[in-house]
Short mmCIF file of C-alpha atoms in Angstrom, two decimals:
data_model
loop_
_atom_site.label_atom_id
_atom_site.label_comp_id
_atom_site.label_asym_id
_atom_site.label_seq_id
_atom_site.Cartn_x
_atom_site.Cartn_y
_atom_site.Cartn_z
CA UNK A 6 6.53 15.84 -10.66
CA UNK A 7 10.18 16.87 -11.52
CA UNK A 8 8.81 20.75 -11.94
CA UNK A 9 7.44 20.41 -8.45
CA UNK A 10 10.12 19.16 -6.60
CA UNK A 11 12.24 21.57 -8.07
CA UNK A 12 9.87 24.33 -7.05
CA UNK A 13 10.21 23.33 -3.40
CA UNK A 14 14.23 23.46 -3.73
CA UNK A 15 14.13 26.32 -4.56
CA UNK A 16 11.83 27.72 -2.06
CA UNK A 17 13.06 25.58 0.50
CA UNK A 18 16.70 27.75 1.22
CA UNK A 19 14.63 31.42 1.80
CA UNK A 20 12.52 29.66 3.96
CA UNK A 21 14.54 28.05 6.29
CA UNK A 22 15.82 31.94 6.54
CA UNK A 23 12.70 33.23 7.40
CA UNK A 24 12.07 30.72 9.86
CA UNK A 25 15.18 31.18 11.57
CA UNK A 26 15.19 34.68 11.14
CA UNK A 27 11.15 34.58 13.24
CA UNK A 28 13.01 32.83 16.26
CA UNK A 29 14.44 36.07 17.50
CA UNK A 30 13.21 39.24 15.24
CA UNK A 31 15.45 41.92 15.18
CA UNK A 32 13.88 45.95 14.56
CA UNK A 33 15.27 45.68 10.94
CA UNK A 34 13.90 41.91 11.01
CA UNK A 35 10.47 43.22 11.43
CA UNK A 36 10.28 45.22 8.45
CA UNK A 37 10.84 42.67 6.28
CA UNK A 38 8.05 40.00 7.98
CA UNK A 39 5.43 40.73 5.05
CA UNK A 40 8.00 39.75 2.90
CA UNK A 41 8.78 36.33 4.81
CA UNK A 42 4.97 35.51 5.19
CA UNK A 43 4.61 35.59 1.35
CA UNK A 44 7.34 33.53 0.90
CA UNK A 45 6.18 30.99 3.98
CA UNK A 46 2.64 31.07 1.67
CA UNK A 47 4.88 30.59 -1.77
CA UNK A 48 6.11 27.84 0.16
CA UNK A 49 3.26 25.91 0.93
CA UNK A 50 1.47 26.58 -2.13
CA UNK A 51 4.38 24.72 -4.14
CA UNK A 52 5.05 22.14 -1.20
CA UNK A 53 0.77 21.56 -2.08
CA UNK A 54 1.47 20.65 -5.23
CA UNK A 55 4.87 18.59 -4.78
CA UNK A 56 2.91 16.05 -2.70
CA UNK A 57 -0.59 16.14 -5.12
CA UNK A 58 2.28 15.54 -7.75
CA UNK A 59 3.94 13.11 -5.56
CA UNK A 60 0.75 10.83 -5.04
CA UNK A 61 -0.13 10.93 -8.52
CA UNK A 62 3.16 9.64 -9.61
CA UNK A 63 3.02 7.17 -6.85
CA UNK A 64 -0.20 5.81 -7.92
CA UNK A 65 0.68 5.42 -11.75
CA UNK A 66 3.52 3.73 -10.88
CA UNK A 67 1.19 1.53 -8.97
CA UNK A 68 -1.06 0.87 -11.43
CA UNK A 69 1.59 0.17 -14.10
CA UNK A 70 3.07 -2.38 -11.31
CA UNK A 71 -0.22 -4.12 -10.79
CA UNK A 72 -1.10 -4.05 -14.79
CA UNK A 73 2.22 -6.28 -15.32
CA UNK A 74 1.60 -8.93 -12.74
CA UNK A 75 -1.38 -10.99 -14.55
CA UNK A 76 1.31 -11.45 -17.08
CA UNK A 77 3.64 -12.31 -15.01
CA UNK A 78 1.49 -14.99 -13.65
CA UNK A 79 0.69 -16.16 -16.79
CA UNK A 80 4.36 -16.48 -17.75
CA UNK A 81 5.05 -18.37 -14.38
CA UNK A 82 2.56 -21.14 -15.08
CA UNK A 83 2.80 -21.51 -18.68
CA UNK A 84 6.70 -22.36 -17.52
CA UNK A 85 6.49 -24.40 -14.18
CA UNK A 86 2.17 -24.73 -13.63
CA UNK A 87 0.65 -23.48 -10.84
CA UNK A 88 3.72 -23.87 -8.48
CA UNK A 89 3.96 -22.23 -4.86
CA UNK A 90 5.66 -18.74 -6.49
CA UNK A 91 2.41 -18.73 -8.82
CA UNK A 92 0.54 -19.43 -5.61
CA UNK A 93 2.40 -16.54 -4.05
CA UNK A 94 2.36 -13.91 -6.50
CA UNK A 95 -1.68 -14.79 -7.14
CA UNK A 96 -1.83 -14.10 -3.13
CA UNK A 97 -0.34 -10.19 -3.59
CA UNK A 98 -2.25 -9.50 -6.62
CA UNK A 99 -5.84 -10.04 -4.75
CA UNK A 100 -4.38 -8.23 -1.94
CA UNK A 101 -3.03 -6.02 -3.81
CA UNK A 102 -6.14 -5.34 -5.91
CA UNK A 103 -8.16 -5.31 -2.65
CA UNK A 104 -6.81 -2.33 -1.05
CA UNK A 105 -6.61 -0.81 -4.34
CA UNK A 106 -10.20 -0.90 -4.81
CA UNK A 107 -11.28 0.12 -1.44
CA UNK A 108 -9.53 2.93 -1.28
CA UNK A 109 -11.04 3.87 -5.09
CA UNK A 110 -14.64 3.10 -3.65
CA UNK A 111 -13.97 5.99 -0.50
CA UNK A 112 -11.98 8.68 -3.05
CA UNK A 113 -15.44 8.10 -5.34
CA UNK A 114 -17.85 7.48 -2.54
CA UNK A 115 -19.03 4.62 -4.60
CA UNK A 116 -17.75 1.08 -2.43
CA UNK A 117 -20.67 -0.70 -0.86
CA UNK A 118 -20.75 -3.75 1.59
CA UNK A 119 -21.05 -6.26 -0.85
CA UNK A 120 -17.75 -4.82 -2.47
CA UNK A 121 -15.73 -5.38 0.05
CA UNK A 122 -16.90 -8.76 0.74
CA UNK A 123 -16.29 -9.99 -2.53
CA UNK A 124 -12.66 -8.55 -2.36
CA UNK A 125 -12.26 -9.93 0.79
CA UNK A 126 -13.27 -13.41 0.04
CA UNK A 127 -10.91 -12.62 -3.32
CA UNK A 128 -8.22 -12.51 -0.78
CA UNK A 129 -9.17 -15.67 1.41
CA UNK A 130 -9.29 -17.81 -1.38
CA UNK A 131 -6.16 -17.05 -2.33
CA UNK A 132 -4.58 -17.69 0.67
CA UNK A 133 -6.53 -20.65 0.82
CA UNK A 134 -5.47 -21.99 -2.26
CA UNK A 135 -1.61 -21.39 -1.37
CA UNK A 136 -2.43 -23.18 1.78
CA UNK A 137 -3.97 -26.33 0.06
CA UNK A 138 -1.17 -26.40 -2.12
CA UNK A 139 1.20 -26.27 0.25
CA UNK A 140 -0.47 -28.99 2.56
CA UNK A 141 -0.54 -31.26 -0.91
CA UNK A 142 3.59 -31.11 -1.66
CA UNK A 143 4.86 -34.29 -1.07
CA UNK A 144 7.76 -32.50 0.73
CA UNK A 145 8.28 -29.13 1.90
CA UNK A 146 11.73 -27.42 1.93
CA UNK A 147 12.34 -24.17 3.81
CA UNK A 148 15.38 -23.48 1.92
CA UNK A 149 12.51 -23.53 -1.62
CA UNK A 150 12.46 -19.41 -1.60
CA UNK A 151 8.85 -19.30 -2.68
CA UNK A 152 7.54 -21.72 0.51
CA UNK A 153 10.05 -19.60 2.85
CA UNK A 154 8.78 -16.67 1.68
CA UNK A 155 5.34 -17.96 2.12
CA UNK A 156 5.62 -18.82 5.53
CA UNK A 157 7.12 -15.54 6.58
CA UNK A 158 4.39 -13.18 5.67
CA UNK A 159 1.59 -15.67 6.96
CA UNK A 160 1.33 -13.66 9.75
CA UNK A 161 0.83 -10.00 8.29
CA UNK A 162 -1.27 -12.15 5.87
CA UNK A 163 -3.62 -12.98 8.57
CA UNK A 164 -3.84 -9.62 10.37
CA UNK A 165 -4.53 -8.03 7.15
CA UNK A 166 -7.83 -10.69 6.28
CA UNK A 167 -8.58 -9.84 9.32
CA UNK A 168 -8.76 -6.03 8.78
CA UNK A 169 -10.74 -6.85 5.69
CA UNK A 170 -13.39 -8.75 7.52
CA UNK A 171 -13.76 -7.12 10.25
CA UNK A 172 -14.62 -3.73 8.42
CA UNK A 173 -16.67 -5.88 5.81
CA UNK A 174 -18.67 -6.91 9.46
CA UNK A 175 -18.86 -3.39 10.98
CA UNK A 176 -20.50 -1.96 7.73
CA UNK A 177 -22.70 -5.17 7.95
CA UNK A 178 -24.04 -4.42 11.69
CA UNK A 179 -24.28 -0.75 10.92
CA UNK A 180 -20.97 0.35 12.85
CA UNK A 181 -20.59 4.46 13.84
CA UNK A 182 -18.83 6.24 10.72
CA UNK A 183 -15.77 6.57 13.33
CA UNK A 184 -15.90 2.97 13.86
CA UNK A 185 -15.86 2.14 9.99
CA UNK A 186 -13.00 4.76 9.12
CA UNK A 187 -10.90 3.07 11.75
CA UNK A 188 -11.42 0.08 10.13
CA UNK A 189 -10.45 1.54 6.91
CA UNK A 190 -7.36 2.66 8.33
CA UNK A 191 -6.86 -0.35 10.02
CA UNK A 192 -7.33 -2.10 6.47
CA UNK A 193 -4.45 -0.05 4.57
CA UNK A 194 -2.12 -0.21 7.16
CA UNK A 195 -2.31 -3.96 7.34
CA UNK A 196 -1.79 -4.29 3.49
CA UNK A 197 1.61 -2.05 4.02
CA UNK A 198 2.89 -4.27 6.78
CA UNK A 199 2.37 -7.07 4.60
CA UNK A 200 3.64 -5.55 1.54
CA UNK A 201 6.54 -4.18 3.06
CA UNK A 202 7.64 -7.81 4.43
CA UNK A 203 7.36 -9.13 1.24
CA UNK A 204 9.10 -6.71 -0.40
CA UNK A 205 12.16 -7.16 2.37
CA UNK A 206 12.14 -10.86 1.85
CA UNK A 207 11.61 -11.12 -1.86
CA UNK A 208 14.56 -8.74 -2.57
CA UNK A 209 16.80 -11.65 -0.67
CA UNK A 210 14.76 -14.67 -1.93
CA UNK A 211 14.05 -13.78 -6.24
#
């Protein structure tokens, strides 16, 4: 990753050149335009393999994240049970482990109906179980971080089980390929939103 970042540096300063330089070509700019379009194709070669770099890093760190949380969880109820942060934290691993997988089934053409059903209903019961729980405390403070935090991403919570069922549903009732990739996109952007307001909140609240 660091080798291909630094490839596009240095690339990056000629070509910005070249593309000012093929806003207004001079006679003496011409002759040198062969030169310029090998660079331009230099270019996007290394920018190519910054960003296959760039997702593979992303994705390891990924996995490495998600790898650490079933200890975490562990840790959290062998120290205060099954709490509303274990409740929370179970929530974002199936979520987490949902999108995760769908996205493995399409890259390997492997993920089937019954797949994403099971993660979905993965999902649902976790959310379900963090609602019971919830429901059961004898009192519920909105200053406890864990039930703020909670409450906060119920929303993107809900839009996201929603993207999971209703592309679970599509594939069920046979749904145009168009139809079912929208859904898939539908699916991942949901788990962002809802990752990315947890991550804003949990920064302020842990």
């Amino acid at each position: 990753y660091a080798q291909a970042l630094y490839n596009v540096t240095a690339l990056a300063d000629g070509v910005t050149r070249v593309q000012a330089r093929s806003l207004a070509p001079t006679t003496q700019q011409i002759a040198s335009e062969a030169a310029g379009k090998q660079l331009l194709l230099a270019y996007d070669q290394v920018v190519e393999k910054y960003l296959t770099a760039s997702t593979s890093l992303r994705q390891q760190l990924a996995d490495e994240d998600l790898s650490v949380r079933p200890a975490q969880l562990a840790l959290l109820e062998a120290r205060f049970g099954r709490d509303m942060q274990w409740h929370l934290l179970n929530y974002m691993i199936a979520a987490r482990q949902a999108v995760n997988q769908i996205e493995q089934g399409v890259r390997d053409a492997n993920l089937t109906p019954q797949r994403v059903a099971d993660l979905t209903e993965g999902v649902r019961k976790a959310a379900e179980d963090s609602r019971v729980f919830l429901n059961a405390m004898p009192s519920r403070r909105l200053d406890d971080e864990a039930i703020y935090l909670w409450y906060n991403i119920k929303a993107p919570a809900d839009e996201y089980l929603k993207a999971l069922t209703t592309l679970h549903q599509d594939w069920q009732d046979h749904a145009a390929p168009q139809q079912l990739s929208d859904d898939y996109y539908r699916v991942t952007r949901r788990y962002d939103a809802l990752l990315s307001y947890y991550n804003r909140l949990a920064r302020n609240a842990f």
